[in-house]
Each structure stands twice: as structure tokens, then as C-alpha cells.
Coordinates of C-alpha atoms in Angstrom, one line a residue:
Chain A
M1 CA 167.3 -118.6 -136.2
L2 CA 163.6 -117.8 -136.5
K3 CA 161.7 -118.9 -133.5
K4 CA 157.9 -119.3 -133.1
T5 CA 156.2 -118.5 -129.8
V6 CA 152.7 -117.9 -128.4
I7 CA 151.9 -114.2 -128.8
V8 CA 149.2 -112.9 -126.5
R9 CA 146.9 -110.0 -127.5
P10 CA 144.8 -109.5 -124.3
E11 CA 142.7 -106.8 -126.0
L12 CA 141.2 -109.5 -128.3
C13 CA 140.4 -112.0 -125.4
V14 CA 136.7 -112.4 -124.7
G15 CA 137.2 -114.7 -121.7
C16 CA 135.6 -117.8 -123.2
M17 CA 138.2 -120.0 -121.4
Q18 CA 138.4 -122.4 -124.3
C19 CA 142.2 -122.2 -124.0
M20 CA 142.1 -123.4 -120.4
I21 CA 140.0 -126.4 -121.3
R22 CA 142.1 -127.4 -124.3
C23 CA 145.3 -126.8 -122.3
A24 CA 144.1 -129.2 -119.6
E25 CA 143.0 -131.7 -122.2
A26 CA 146.4 -131.6 -124.0
H27 CA 148.1 -132.3 -120.7
S28 CA 145.8 -135.1 -119.6
Q29 CA 146.7 -138.8 -119.9
T30 CA 144.2 -139.6 -122.6
K31 CA 144.4 -136.3 -124.5
A32 CA 140.7 -136.3 -125.1
L33 CA 138.2 -134.2 -123.2
A34 CA 135.5 -136.8 -122.8
S35 CA 137.8 -139.2 -121.1
A36 CA 140.1 -136.6 -119.5
I37 CA 137.4 -135.4 -117.1
R38 CA 137.1 -138.9 -115.7
E39 CA 140.8 -139.4 -115.0
D40 CA 141.8 -140.1 -111.4
I41 CA 144.3 -137.2 -111.5
L42 CA 142.6 -134.3 -113.2
A43 CA 144.8 -132.5 -115.6
K44 CA 144.8 -128.7 -114.9
P45 CA 145.2 -125.8 -117.3
R46 CA 148.5 -124.0 -117.5
I47 CA 147.0 -120.9 -118.9
H48 CA 144.6 -118.8 -116.8
I49 CA 142.1 -116.1 -117.5
G50 CA 142.5 -113.4 -115.0
V51 CA 140.2 -110.5 -114.2
G52 CA 141.6 -107.2 -115.1
P53 CA 140.4 -103.6 -114.8
E54 CA 136.7 -103.2 -115.5
K55 CA 136.4 -107.0 -115.3
K56 CA 138.1 -107.3 -118.6
P57 CA 139.5 -110.9 -119.2
F58 CA 143.2 -111.4 -119.4
P59 CA 144.8 -114.6 -120.7
N60 CA 147.9 -115.2 -118.6
K61 CA 150.6 -117.7 -119.3
C62 CA 154.3 -118.3 -118.6
R63 CA 156.6 -116.0 -120.6
H64 CA 159.5 -118.4 -120.5
C65 CA 161.7 -115.5 -119.2
E66 CA 165.5 -115.4 -119.8
P67 CA 167.0 -115.2 -117.2
A68 CA 164.0 -116.8 -115.5
P69 CA 163.5 -115.9 -111.8
C70 CA 161.7 -119.2 -111.2
Q71 CA 164.7 -121.1 -112.4
E72 CA 167.1 -119.1 -110.3
A73 CA 164.9 -119.7 -107.2
C74 CA 164.6 -123.5 -107.9
M75 CA 166.9 -125.3 -105.4
P76 CA 166.7 -128.9 -106.9
A77 CA 167.2 -127.6 -110.5
A78 CA 163.8 -128.9 -111.4
I79 CA 163.1 -126.0 -113.9
R80 CA 165.1 -126.9 -117.0
S81 CA 165.9 -125.0 -120.1
D82 CA 167.5 -128.0 -121.9
V83 CA 164.3 -129.8 -122.8
A84 CA 163.2 -127.6 -125.6
E85 CA 164.9 -124.5 -126.9
G86 CA 163.7 -121.2 -125.4
L87 CA 161.3 -123.0 -123.0
K88 CA 161.6 -123.3 -119.2
I89 CA 160.0 -126.6 -118.3
V90 CA 159.3 -128.1 -114.9
D91 CA 160.7 -131.6 -114.4
P92 CA 158.0 -133.1 -112.1
A93 CA 160.3 -135.8 -110.9
R94 CA 162.7 -133.3 -109.4
C95 CA 160.2 -130.8 -108.0
I96 CA 160.0 -130.8 -104.2
S97 CA 157.0 -128.5 -104.2
C98 CA 158.7 -125.9 -101.9
G99 CA 157.0 -123.0 -103.5
M100 CA 160.2 -120.9 -104.2
C101 CA 159.5 -120.6 -107.9
A102 CA 156.0 -119.3 -107.3
M103 CA 157.5 -116.8 -104.9
A104 CA 159.8 -115.6 -107.6
C105 CA 157.4 -115.5 -110.6
P106 CA 156.2 -111.9 -111.3
Y107 CA 153.3 -113.2 -113.4
Y108 CA 151.4 -115.6 -111.2
V109 CA 151.6 -118.5 -113.7
I110 CA 153.0 -121.3 -111.4
R111 CA 150.3 -123.2 -109.6
F112 CA 150.5 -126.4 -107.6
Y113 CA 148.6 -129.5 -108.6
R114 CA 148.9 -133.2 -108.4
D115 CA 150.7 -134.3 -111.5
K116 CA 150.4 -137.6 -113.3
D117 CA 154.1 -137.4 -114.4
A118 CA 155.5 -137.0 -110.9
P119 CA 156.5 -140.3 -109.1
G120 CA 153.9 -141.0 -106.5
H121 CA 151.7 -138.1 -107.9
P122 CA 152.4 -135.5 -105.3
S123 CA 151.4 -131.9 -105.7
V124 CA 154.1 -130.2 -107.8
A125 CA 154.7 -126.9 -109.6
V126 CA 152.7 -126.8 -112.8
K127 CA 153.2 -124.3 -115.6
C128 CA 153.1 -123.9 -119.3
D129 CA 155.6 -126.1 -121.2
G130 CA 155.0 -124.4 -124.5
C131 CA 153.3 -127.7 -125.7
F132 CA 156.8 -128.6 -126.8
E133 CA 155.7 -132.2 -127.8
R134 CA 152.9 -130.9 -129.9
V135 CA 155.1 -128.3 -131.6
A136 CA 157.8 -130.9 -132.3
A137 CA 155.1 -133.0 -134.0
G138 CA 154.3 -130.0 -136.2
D139 CA 151.2 -128.9 -134.4
V140 CA 150.5 -125.6 -132.6
P141 CA 150.1 -125.2 -128.9
A142 CA 146.7 -126.3 -127.6
C143 CA 145.7 -122.9 -126.3
V144 CA 146.4 -121.4 -129.7
A145 CA 144.4 -124.1 -131.5
A146 CA 141.5 -123.3 -129.2
C147 CA 141.5 -119.5 -129.5
K148 CA 138.9 -118.2 -131.9
T149 CA 139.5 -114.5 -131.5
G150 CA 143.2 -114.2 -132.3
A151 CA 144.1 -113.4 -128.7
L152 CA 146.5 -116.3 -128.8
T153 CA 148.5 -116.9 -131.9
F154 CA 151.6 -118.9 -132.6
E155 CA 154.0 -116.7 -134.6
D156 CA 157.5 -116.0 -135.4
V157 CA 158.6 -113.2 -133.0
N158 CA 160.7 -111.3 -135.5
L159 CA 157.9 -111.3 -138.1
Y160 CA 155.4 -110.3 -135.5
L161 CA 157.6 -107.3 -134.5
K162 CA 158.1 -106.4 -138.2
E163 CA 154.3 -106.5 -138.7
G164 CA 153.9 -104.1 -135.8
T165 CA 156.4 -101.7 -137.4
N166 CA 154.5 -101.9 -140.7
R167 CA 151.2 -101.1 -138.8
L168 CA 153.0 -98.1 -137.2
A169 CA 154.2 -97.0 -140.7
H170 CA 150.6 -97.1 -142.0
A171 CA 149.3 -95.3 -139.0
A172 CA 151.9 -92.6 -139.4
Y173 CA 150.9 -91.9 -143.0
G174 CA 147.2 -92.2 -142.3
V175 CA 146.8 -95.1 -144.7
R176 CA 144.6 -98.1 -143.8
S177 CA 146.2 -101.4 -144.6
Chain B
M1 CA 191.3 -112.5 -119.1
R2 CA 191.3 -114.9 -116.2
Y3 CA 188.3 -115.1 -113.9
V4 CA 188.7 -116.8 -110.5
V5 CA 185.6 -117.9 -108.7
V6 CA 186.0 -118.9 -105.0
G7 CA 183.1 -121.1 -104.0
L8 CA 181.1 -123.1 -106.4
H9 CA 177.7 -123.4 -104.8
A10 CA 174.6 -121.3 -105.4
A11 CA 176.3 -118.0 -106.4
G12 CA 179.6 -119.5 -107.8
R13 CA 177.8 -122.0 -110.0
S14 CA 175.5 -119.4 -111.4
A15 CA 178.5 -117.0 -111.9
C16 CA 180.5 -119.6 -113.9
A17 CA 177.5 -120.1 -116.3
Y18 CA 177.1 -116.4 -116.9
L19 CA 180.9 -115.7 -117.1
R20 CA 181.1 -118.3 -119.9
R21 CA 178.1 -116.8 -121.7
A22 CA 179.4 -113.3 -121.5
D23 CA 183.1 -114.2 -122.3
P24 CA 183.4 -117.3 -124.4
A25 CA 187.2 -117.2 -124.7
A26 CA 188.1 -116.4 -121.1
E27 CA 189.9 -118.7 -118.7
I28 CA 187.7 -119.5 -115.6
V29 CA 189.1 -121.1 -112.5
G30 CA 186.8 -122.4 -109.8
V31 CA 188.1 -122.8 -106.3
D32 CA 186.2 -125.0 -103.9
P33 CA 187.4 -127.5 -101.3
A34 CA 184.1 -129.4 -101.3
P35 CA 184.2 -132.6 -103.4
L36 CA 182.0 -132.6 -106.5
P37 CA 179.2 -132.9 -107.4
V38 CA 177.9 -129.6 -106.2
Y39 CA 174.6 -129.9 -104.3
A40 CA 171.9 -127.5 -103.2
R41 CA 172.6 -127.1 -99.5
P42 CA 169.0 -126.1 -98.6
L43 CA 167.9 -129.6 -99.7
I44 CA 169.5 -131.3 -96.7
S45 CA 166.3 -130.7 -94.7
Y46 CA 164.4 -132.7 -97.4
A47 CA 166.9 -135.4 -97.2
L48 CA 166.7 -135.5 -93.4
A49 CA 162.9 -135.8 -93.6
G50 CA 163.3 -138.7 -96.0
E51 CA 161.6 -136.8 -98.8
M52 CA 164.5 -137.2 -101.2
P53 CA 167.5 -139.4 -101.5
P54 CA 170.8 -137.5 -100.6
E55 CA 172.1 -138.0 -104.2
A56 CA 169.1 -136.1 -105.5
M57 CA 170.5 -132.9 -104.0
T58 CA 173.1 -132.7 -106.8
V59 CA 172.7 -129.7 -109.1
A60 CA 176.1 -129.6 -110.9
D61 CA 178.6 -132.4 -111.5
D62 CA 181.9 -132.6 -113.3
A63 CA 180.3 -132.6 -116.7
F64 CA 178.6 -129.2 -115.9
F65 CA 181.9 -127.5 -115.2
Q66 CA 183.6 -129.3 -118.1
S67 CA 181.0 -128.1 -120.5
L68 CA 181.6 -124.6 -119.3
G69 CA 185.3 -125.0 -119.6
V70 CA 185.9 -124.2 -115.9
T71 CA 189.3 -125.4 -114.5
L72 CA 188.7 -126.7 -111.0
A73 CA 191.1 -126.2 -108.1
R74 CA 189.7 -128.4 -105.3
E75 CA 191.3 -126.7 -102.4
R76 CA 190.4 -124.1 -99.8
A77 CA 191.4 -120.5 -100.5
V78 CA 193.3 -119.3 -97.5
A79 CA 194.7 -115.9 -98.5
L80 CA 194.1 -113.0 -100.8
D81 CA 196.9 -110.7 -102.0
V82 CA 195.0 -107.8 -103.6
G83 CA 198.1 -105.9 -104.6
R84 CA 199.6 -108.8 -106.6
G85 CA 196.2 -110.1 -107.7
L86 CA 196.7 -113.6 -106.2
V87 CA 194.6 -116.0 -104.3
G88 CA 196.6 -118.3 -102.0
L89 CA 195.4 -121.9 -101.7
A90 CA 195.8 -124.3 -98.8
S91 CA 198.5 -126.3 -100.6
G92 CA 200.6 -123.2 -101.0
R93 CA 199.8 -122.8 -104.7
E94 CA 198.8 -119.3 -105.8
V95 CA 196.3 -118.5 -108.5
A96 CA 196.5 -115.2 -110.3
F97 CA 193.3 -113.4 -111.3
D98 CA 192.2 -110.5 -113.5
R99 CA 188.7 -110.6 -111.9
L100 CA 187.9 -112.4 -108.7
L101 CA 184.5 -113.4 -107.4
L102 CA 184.2 -114.1 -103.7
A103 CA 181.3 -116.6 -103.3
C104 CA 182.7 -118.6 -100.4
G105 CA 179.4 -118.6 -98.5
A106 CA 178.9 -118.8 -94.8
G107 CA 179.2 -121.3 -92.0
P108 CA 176.8 -121.9 -89.1
R109 CA 176.7 -119.4 -86.3
P110 CA 177.9 -121.0 -83.0
A111 CA 175.0 -122.0 -80.7
G112 CA 176.4 -119.8 -77.8
V113 CA 176.3 -122.7 -75.4
S114 CA 178.9 -123.8 -72.8
G115 CA 179.5 -126.9 -70.9
P116 CA 181.8 -130.0 -71.2
L117 CA 179.9 -131.5 -74.1
C118 CA 179.0 -128.3 -76.1
H119 CA 181.0 -129.6 -79.1
E120 CA 178.3 -132.4 -79.3
I121 CA 175.8 -129.9 -80.7
C122 CA 175.2 -130.5 -84.4
F123 CA 174.7 -127.8 -87.0
F124 CA 172.6 -128.0 -90.1
R125 CA 174.2 -126.3 -92.9
G126 CA 175.6 -128.9 -95.4
R127 CA 176.2 -132.5 -96.3
T128 CA 178.6 -133.2 -93.4
D129 CA 176.2 -131.7 -90.9
L130 CA 173.4 -133.9 -92.4
A131 CA 175.6 -137.0 -92.0
R132 CA 176.4 -136.0 -88.4
V133 CA 172.7 -135.6 -87.5
M134 CA 171.7 -138.8 -89.3
D135 CA 174.4 -140.7 -87.2
R136 CA 172.7 -139.5 -84.0
V137 CA 169.1 -140.1 -85.1
R138 CA 167.4 -142.7 -82.9
P139 CA 163.8 -143.6 -83.8
G140 CA 161.9 -143.4 -80.6
G141 CA 164.5 -141.2 -79.1
V142 CA 164.5 -137.5 -78.1
A143 CA 166.1 -134.6 -79.9
A144 CA 166.5 -130.9 -79.0
V145 CA 166.5 -128.2 -81.7
L146 CA 168.0 -124.9 -80.8
G147 CA 166.7 -121.9 -82.8
G148 CA 163.2 -121.1 -84.1
G149 CA 164.1 -119.9 -87.5
L150 CA 163.4 -121.7 -90.8
V151 CA 166.4 -124.1 -90.3
G152 CA 165.2 -124.9 -86.7
F153 CA 161.7 -125.5 -88.0
K154 CA 162.9 -127.7 -90.9
L155 CA 165.1 -129.7 -88.5
T156 CA 162.2 -130.2 -86.2
M157 CA 160.0 -131.5 -89.0
G158 CA 162.7 -133.7 -90.3
L159 CA 163.5 -135.3 -86.9
L160 CA 159.8 -135.9 -86.3
A161 CA 159.6 -137.7 -89.7
R162 CA 162.5 -139.8 -88.5
G163 CA 160.4 -140.9 -85.5
M164 CA 162.0 -138.7 -82.8
A165 CA 160.3 -136.6 -80.1
V166 CA 161.6 -133.0 -80.5
H167 CA 162.1 -130.2 -78.0
L168 CA 162.1 -127.0 -80.0
V169 CA 163.9 -124.3 -78.0
V170 CA 163.2 -120.8 -79.2
A171 CA 164.7 -117.6 -77.7
S172 CA 161.9 -115.5 -79.1
P173 CA 158.3 -115.4 -77.9
R174 CA 157.2 -117.3 -81.0
P175 CA 158.8 -119.4 -83.7
L176 CA 159.8 -117.8 -87.0
A177 CA 159.8 -114.4 -85.4
L178 CA 162.1 -112.9 -88.0
N179 CA 160.6 -114.6 -91.0
V180 CA 156.9 -114.1 -90.8
D181 CA 154.4 -111.8 -89.1
E182 CA 152.6 -112.3 -85.8
Y183 CA 149.6 -114.0 -87.3
V184 CA 151.5 -116.6 -89.2
G185 CA 154.0 -117.1 -86.4
D186 CA 151.3 -117.7 -83.9
W187 CA 149.6 -120.1 -86.3
V188 CA 152.8 -122.1 -86.7
G189 CA 153.3 -122.0 -82.9
R190 CA 149.9 -123.4 -82.3
R191 CA 150.4 -126.1 -84.9
L192 CA 153.8 -127.0 -83.4
A193 CA 152.3 -127.1 -79.9
D194 CA 149.5 -129.4 -81.1
A195 CA 151.8 -131.7 -83.1
P196 CA 152.4 -135.0 -81.4
G197 CA 156.0 -135.4 -80.4
V198 CA 156.9 -131.7 -80.3
T199 CA 157.4 -129.7 -77.2
L200 CA 157.8 -126.0 -77.9
H201 CA 159.8 -123.9 -75.4
T202 CA 159.5 -120.2 -76.3
S203 CA 161.5 -117.4 -74.7
T204 CA 164.0 -120.1 -73.6
S205 CA 167.6 -120.7 -74.4
V206 CA 170.1 -123.5 -73.7
R207 CA 172.9 -122.6 -71.3
E208 CA 175.0 -125.7 -70.9
V209 CA 175.5 -129.2 -72.4
E210 CA 176.7 -132.0 -70.1
A211 CA 176.6 -135.7 -70.0
G212 CA 173.2 -137.1 -69.2
T213 CA 172.2 -140.1 -67.2
A214 CA 169.4 -141.7 -69.2
R215 CA 170.5 -140.2 -72.5
P216 CA 173.8 -139.1 -73.9
L217 CA 173.3 -135.3 -73.4
R218 CA 171.7 -133.2 -70.7
L219 CA 170.8 -129.6 -71.7
R220 CA 170.5 -127.0 -68.9
L221 CA 168.0 -124.3 -69.9
N222 CA 167.9 -120.7 -68.6
T223 CA 164.6 -121.5 -67.0
G224 CA 166.3 -123.9 -64.6
E225 CA 164.9 -126.9 -66.3
S226 CA 167.0 -129.5 -68.0
L227 CA 166.3 -131.9 -70.9
E228 CA 167.9 -135.3 -71.5
V229 CA 168.3 -135.9 -75.3
D230 CA 170.0 -138.2 -77.8
L231 CA 170.7 -135.4 -80.2
A232 CA 171.0 -131.6 -80.1
A233 CA 171.1 -129.6 -83.3
A234 CA 171.2 -125.8 -83.7
G235 CA 170.0 -123.5 -86.4
K236 CA 171.1 -120.1 -85.2
G237 CA 171.8 -118.3 -88.5
V238 CA 175.1 -118.0 -90.4
I239 CA 178.5 -116.3 -90.2
P240 CA 180.1 -115.4 -93.6
R241 CA 183.5 -117.0 -94.2
I242 CA 185.6 -113.8 -94.1
Q243 CA 188.3 -114.8 -91.6
W244 CA 190.7 -115.5 -94.5
L245 CA 190.1 -112.0 -95.9
A246 CA 191.0 -110.2 -92.7
D247 CA 194.3 -108.8 -94.0
S248 CA 193.2 -108.4 -97.6
G249 CA 192.3 -104.7 -97.3
L250 CA 188.7 -105.2 -98.5
D251 CA 185.9 -103.5 -96.6
L252 CA 184.5 -106.1 -94.2
D253 CA 181.6 -105.9 -91.8
Q254 CA 179.6 -109.0 -91.1
G255 CA 180.4 -110.1 -94.6
V256 CA 182.3 -108.6 -97.6
L257 CA 180.8 -105.2 -98.3
A258 CA 179.8 -104.7 -101.9
D259 CA 178.0 -102.0 -103.9
G260 CA 175.1 -101.9 -106.3
Y261 CA 177.2 -103.7 -108.9
L262 CA 178.4 -106.3 -106.3
R263 CA 181.9 -104.8 -106.6
T264 CA 184.0 -104.7 -103.4
A265 CA 186.4 -102.0 -102.3
D266 CA 188.7 -103.3 -105.0
E267 CA 187.4 -102.8 -108.6
R268 CA 188.7 -106.2 -109.7
I269 CA 187.0 -108.1 -106.9
Y270 CA 183.3 -108.9 -106.6
A271 CA 181.2 -110.7 -104.0
A272 CA 178.0 -112.7 -104.2
G273 CA 175.9 -115.0 -102.1
D274 CA 176.0 -115.6 -98.4
V275 CA 179.4 -113.8 -98.0
A276 CA 178.3 -110.6 -99.7
Q277 CA 176.8 -107.8 -97.7
V278 CA 175.0 -105.5 -100.1
P279 CA 172.4 -102.8 -99.8
D280 CA 168.9 -104.2 -98.9
M281 CA 166.1 -103.1 -101.2
V282 CA 163.7 -102.5 -98.4
H283 CA 165.7 -101.5 -95.4
G284 CA 168.4 -99.5 -97.3
D285 CA 171.4 -100.7 -95.1
A286 CA 173.9 -103.3 -96.2
R287 CA 172.6 -106.8 -95.3
I288 CA 173.0 -110.5 -95.9
N289 CA 169.9 -112.3 -96.9
A290 CA 171.4 -115.8 -96.9
V291 CA 168.8 -117.5 -99.2
W292 CA 169.2 -119.5 -102.4
P293 CA 167.5 -117.3 -104.9
V294 CA 169.4 -114.2 -103.8
A295 CA 172.7 -116.0 -104.1
V296 CA 171.9 -117.3 -107.6
E297 CA 170.8 -113.8 -108.7
Q298 CA 173.9 -112.2 -107.2
G299 CA 176.1 -114.7 -108.9
R300 CA 174.6 -113.8 -112.3
V301 CA 174.8 -110.0 -111.7
A302 CA 178.4 -110.2 -110.4
A303 CA 179.5 -112.3 -113.4
L304 CA 178.0 -109.9 -115.9
N305 CA 179.8 -107.0 -114.2
M306 CA 183.0 -108.9 -114.1
A307 CA 182.8 -109.6 -117.8
G308 CA 182.3 -105.9 -118.5
V309 CA 178.5 -106.0 -119.1
R310 CA 177.2 -103.4 -116.8
A311 CA 174.4 -104.8 -114.7
A312 CA 172.9 -103.0 -111.7
Y313 CA 171.8 -105.0 -108.8
P314 CA 168.5 -103.7 -107.4
G315 CA 169.4 -104.7 -103.9
T316 CA 169.0 -107.8 -101.8
L317 CA 165.5 -108.8 -100.8
A318 CA 164.6 -111.3 -98.0
Q319 CA 162.4 -114.1 -99.5
N320 CA 161.3 -117.5 -98.4
A321 CA 158.8 -120.2 -99.2
I322 CA 158.4 -123.4 -97.3
P323 CA 155.8 -126.0 -96.8
V324 CA 154.5 -125.9 -93.2
F325 CA 152.2 -128.7 -91.9
G326 CA 150.8 -129.1 -95.4
S327 CA 150.3 -125.4 -95.9
R328 CA 152.4 -123.1 -98.0
M329 CA 154.1 -120.3 -96.1
I330 CA 155.7 -117.6 -98.2
S331 CA 157.3 -114.2 -97.4
V332 CA 159.0 -111.4 -99.2
G333 CA 160.7 -108.2 -97.9
A334 CA 159.7 -106.7 -94.6
V335 CA 156.9 -108.8 -93.1
N336 CA 156.7 -107.4 -89.6
P337 CA 155.2 -103.8 -89.6
A338 CA 156.2 -103.8 -85.9
F339 CA 159.9 -104.0 -86.7
T340 CA 159.9 -101.3 -89.3
A341 CA 159.4 -97.7 -88.4
G342 CA 156.4 -96.1 -90.2
A343 CA 155.1 -99.4 -91.7
E344 CA 151.5 -100.3 -92.0
S345 CA 149.8 -103.3 -93.5
V346 CA 146.7 -104.4 -95.4
V347 CA 145.3 -107.9 -95.4
A348 CA 143.9 -108.9 -98.7
D349 CA 140.6 -110.8 -99.1
G350 CA 141.6 -114.2 -100.1
P351 CA 139.9 -117.6 -100.5
R352 CA 138.7 -119.0 -97.1
G353 CA 141.5 -120.2 -95.0
S354 CA 144.1 -118.3 -96.8
Y355 CA 146.0 -115.2 -95.6
L356 CA 147.8 -112.6 -97.5
K357 CA 149.2 -109.5 -95.9
L358 CA 150.9 -106.5 -97.7
V359 CA 153.2 -104.2 -95.8
F360 CA 153.7 -100.6 -96.8
R361 CA 155.9 -97.7 -95.7
D362 CA 155.5 -94.2 -97.0
D363 CA 152.7 -95.5 -99.3
R364 CA 155.1 -97.9 -101.1
I365 CA 155.0 -101.6 -100.8
I366 CA 157.9 -103.1 -98.9
G367 CA 156.8 -106.6 -98.1
A368 CA 154.2 -109.4 -98.0
V369 CA 153.5 -112.6 -96.2
G370 CA 151.1 -115.3 -97.1
L371 CA 149.8 -118.6 -95.8
D372 CA 148.0 -120.8 -98.3
A373 CA 147.5 -117.6 -100.3
P374 CA 147.3 -117.8 -104.1
P375 CA 151.0 -118.2 -105.2
R376 CA 151.5 -114.6 -106.3
L377 CA 154.1 -113.2 -104.0
G378 CA 156.4 -112.9 -107.0
E379 CA 154.3 -110.1 -108.3
L380 CA 154.6 -108.3 -105.0
A381 CA 158.3 -108.9 -104.9
F382 CA 158.4 -107.4 -108.4
A383 CA 156.2 -104.5 -107.1
I384 CA 158.7 -103.9 -104.2
R385 CA 161.5 -103.6 -106.8
R386 CA 159.5 -101.2 -108.8
G387 CA 158.4 -99.1 -105.8
L388 CA 154.6 -99.7 -106.4
R389 CA 152.4 -97.3 -104.4
R390 CA 149.5 -98.5 -102.4
R391 CA 147.1 -96.3 -104.5
D392 CA 148.3 -98.1 -107.6
I393 CA 147.2 -101.5 -106.4
P394 CA 143.7 -101.9 -107.9
D395 CA 140.8 -102.7 -105.7
F396 CA 139.9 -105.7 -107.8
W397 CA 143.3 -107.2 -107.0
L398 CA 142.9 -106.8 -103.3
D399 CA 139.3 -108.0 -103.3
N400 CA 140.1 -111.1 -105.3
P401 CA 143.7 -112.1 -105.2
K402 CA 142.8 -115.6 -106.5
N403 CA 141.5 -114.5 -109.9
A404 CA 142.8 -111.0 -110.5
A405 CA 145.0 -110.5 -113.5
P406 CA 148.7 -110.0 -112.6
L407 CA 149.9 -106.6 -111.6
A408 CA 152.7 -107.1 -114.1
A409 CA 150.2 -107.7 -117.0
P410 CA 149.9 -105.2 -119.9
G411 CA 147.6 -102.5 -118.5
G412 CA 148.3 -103.7 -115.0
A413 CA 149.6 -101.5 -112.2
L414 CA 153.2 -102.5 -112.8
T415 CA 153.5 -101.8 -116.5
G416 CA 154.4 -98.1 -116.0
N417 CA 157.4 -97.4 -113.9
A418 CA 155.6 -96.9 -110.6
R419 CA 158.6 -95.2 -109.1
L420 CA 158.5 -92.4 -111.6
G421 CA 154.7 -92.2 -111.9

């Protein structure tokens, strides 16, 4: 089965942080920026722009690993892989905010914020959910929709890899595609 | 091929899932005397504190094992005949295996207390212990907690939440001495000492338990003092369940000794979880790090090897994360430079009020401890696995651990194999 996912090309990122804003907007209650900034529980981005060598920007989001260290570390089984195929999604109702998943994640993509979806709105683990609801509705993830430089694209993994092989072939023969 | 998994909690449950994934046609037999549903034992402290209902501790029910096609034998395993390839159950039934996983876990370490009522001391390891403690909880009463590790700490916080005054009796000079470094340990000690309802007794141990006059129990301390309490509970570590394996011929030390593939002395038998004593990534000797993520990971690696998919286990690594007085405490690997020969440490510049310390030995990172630090110890755990050198950690990372790109990012310090660099 062909599967689409968010491909990150950090070398194309200019650090504009549009993806962070649109990610937070997509995870807000009203799903609109103008009203989202006035909600009582502010939605937070699940993608982060980190500072790399020579202050270069680096878009950093969950890789939805398999096997996922965060999922193995999660005691109440709050990180689920049965919500959407290929995605590891935090169930805020089960999260006890112990911090074990963040301790296990090699990529620093799990943060703790108050969540509108958790009963009583405690601070829980918040990370990328692959915008599975948007994708199911035929849309692309919010960060990809926001990215103007091609640093974030929503592509079929196999086709992306094939394209890379083709680029390599062109490079080997010195032909510009 | 018939796989038998003894123990169905953290390691056994994870192993069942991966055995089925690696070998769709095999027969899998799960042996565990505990009634279903399988629950996450570490969550009992959350149930005690009233932060979650006991039924929310469930992580795998009948349907889970049915969907994997695991046949359940709900009995205790009492004997292992390696030569004939049989596991003996309490009812006298024998189960033959082609590959066996020992994931039978550990029980609580005795509190080392004498006296006529020493059997009244509760432990805090599983559901039955939770029920026993809850039976003795008296809002407005007094409790004593023996042991200043993570379990003792969680017990203290839980009993406080239930409205009891708590005497925390710690044998070390400060609580959490083995889990965190001096700075964090002292911080926790100060917070405990200031917390209303908590009396912290450091460098103290309980000698005897006898009947009290005002309250059911009187604890005699080594300092000559005595405490009258309604409830005494101990968290003194664990002892792997290996008594039933004494005559099996497997190599036993504190637990079942296993190699870098989680294989025991017999090539058909594997061990995972709190019963498995395997090489430690940082210290090099065979150790038991009885924590949830390690057990789940070992269950997975053991299952793959049992099914013939060669998977190396990089070694066990101490790791813990718990909320402490509203702050997040987190530790990985060796956290006390004082306990490790040749270790030195660096404290990263974090946001105000946060603390993040990295521990090195021979220029390689071997541990880290944080308090309200940005939640990025996972990178450092990964760095420990990869043998990252101190000189490979970029300055921008240490200067700004809140906003720096991950070490494991493309172009980051962990993308090359640091061990070979």
C-alpha cells in the first residue's frame, strides 16, 4: 500500500515559523487563527523550529517511529497506534503526564501543555498527530499547507525515495534534470 | 513452533505482540497466575493518590490476548525442566516449549524489620498491595513509609493526598540517593521537609514493629525514637522471582543472567523484564533496572530473537521520570558522578529555574539528570547508546537546551556513528 507522510527537508527551511502557527491553529477549538488566540486554553504547536549549527533553522516534528520508544515507555498505554495507520497518537484522556515518553523520545518532540481534549484540562503530553482528521477529509497536514519553501511536503514515501534515486542517476551521468 | 511466555505484564505482554508479528503461525502460550486484565503496575501510585480510578490501570484485557491468538494458562509456573523442555505449573500440568521467555518479574524486597507485628508492614508493588494499603488508610491518621527511593516517594505523596500525615524514613542521608544527583536530591529533601504533613527522617531505619498504644503500630527506630502509626508501608526495591528456577541449571545471580540477545545459559530460553539480569550500558556489569520502559523493550528484543530475527540488545539503562511537587524530575543512566569512578559532569544553561546535568566518563556521555528541564533527556539516552563524546556536543546545544535542534537531527551530533568517529 502506498502511504503518504510529511517529508522534511531541513535545508529548505527559512525559519519563518508559519508551520508552528498553522499547526497550533489546526489543533485549536475554533480552527481559526483570529479566534484561536483568544481561547481559554491556548492551542500549542506540535512542530518546532530548533536552532541548529550556525543558527540554521531546523523544523522538528514527530517521526512516528516503529517501534516507538515513547509508546514502549508509556505506562497507561496512552500512546496509541490504532487511531490512524502508521501514526502514534497520544490519547489525552489516558495520559497521566508522568514524562516517561519525553524521557524516551530521541527527537525532543513531546512537550507538555494543557489540552482542551483532556478531561479537566490538565497538562498532558502533546505531539504531532499527523493531522489524521484533516488527512482523512482529503486535506494535507496543516504544517505542509503552511510551508512556502518546500521544507515540509506531504508525499508518498516510496515515490519520494524513487525520486531521490532518479536525482542520483542524473548526478552520476552529469545531466541536469 | 511453540513459544511459552511466563509472566504477562510489561515484558511478557510486549513479547506476545512481537512473537505474533514475527511468527504468524506459531503457537503462543502465556502463563500468569494473576487474573486478567493485565494492568500497569507502576500506576498503583497514581491510583493511591486518587489521580486515576483503579480500572484505568488496565493495559491488556482478554480481547488483546485473543486477538494475538495467545493461549492463556492462568496458573503459577513452579518448575522448569530444561532437559525435557517443560514448564511445570502449580496444578501439576506441564507445558512443553520450543522457546521459553522468563518474564516472571520481581517481588518486593523484605523491609528487614523484626518484631511481633513485622508482618503488618505493607509493600507497594501491585494491585493486592494497593488494596492492602487502601484498607489501612485513615484520613487524619499517621503513616510511616520505609525507603526513600521512587516508590517510597510516590507512597508518601499518595498517602498525603489521602489526608494522612507521613513519616518518611530514609536510610540514606537524602531521599532518592540512588535515582538522582545531590542537587536534585537535596531539592526534593527540602520540599519534603517543608511539605505540611511530612516528617523526613534521614539516615534512619526502622528496627522493630510492635503493637502501639494510641495507634495500631509502634515502630522502633535505630535512633532510639519510636513512632506510633496507623499504617506502615515499605518500598525497598525488588527481588526477582527466581526461587522456582533454583534447580533448573540456568545461570542465576540476583536474577536470571542473560546475554546481549537476552538469551540465558540455555539457547532455547530467554529472559526479559525485572527478572532478567543483563549487561548495563553504562556500568558494564550485569544489572537489573526494574523499570517499565526497559521491561517493554527487553520483551520486544527477546521475542524477536526467539522467533529467529537476530536483534541485539544494546544493554539496560536506568531511566526514570516522575512528577515531583509539580516539577518534572527525569534521569537517565549514571546520575551521580560521585558513585562512578572517573566521572565528571557539566550543567547546561537552561531556562531560569530549570536544571540539566550531563555526566561524562572518559569523554563519553554516560548519564543525565534534569529538573523542569526541557524534556529532551531522550536525546541524551540515545547519545549514551551511541557513545557520544563530549566534544561532539555542540556549544549551541549546551547554551540553549530549550531551543536547540535535536542532536539526533540530520546534521546533528548524533547522525554519524559517534562511537566510530
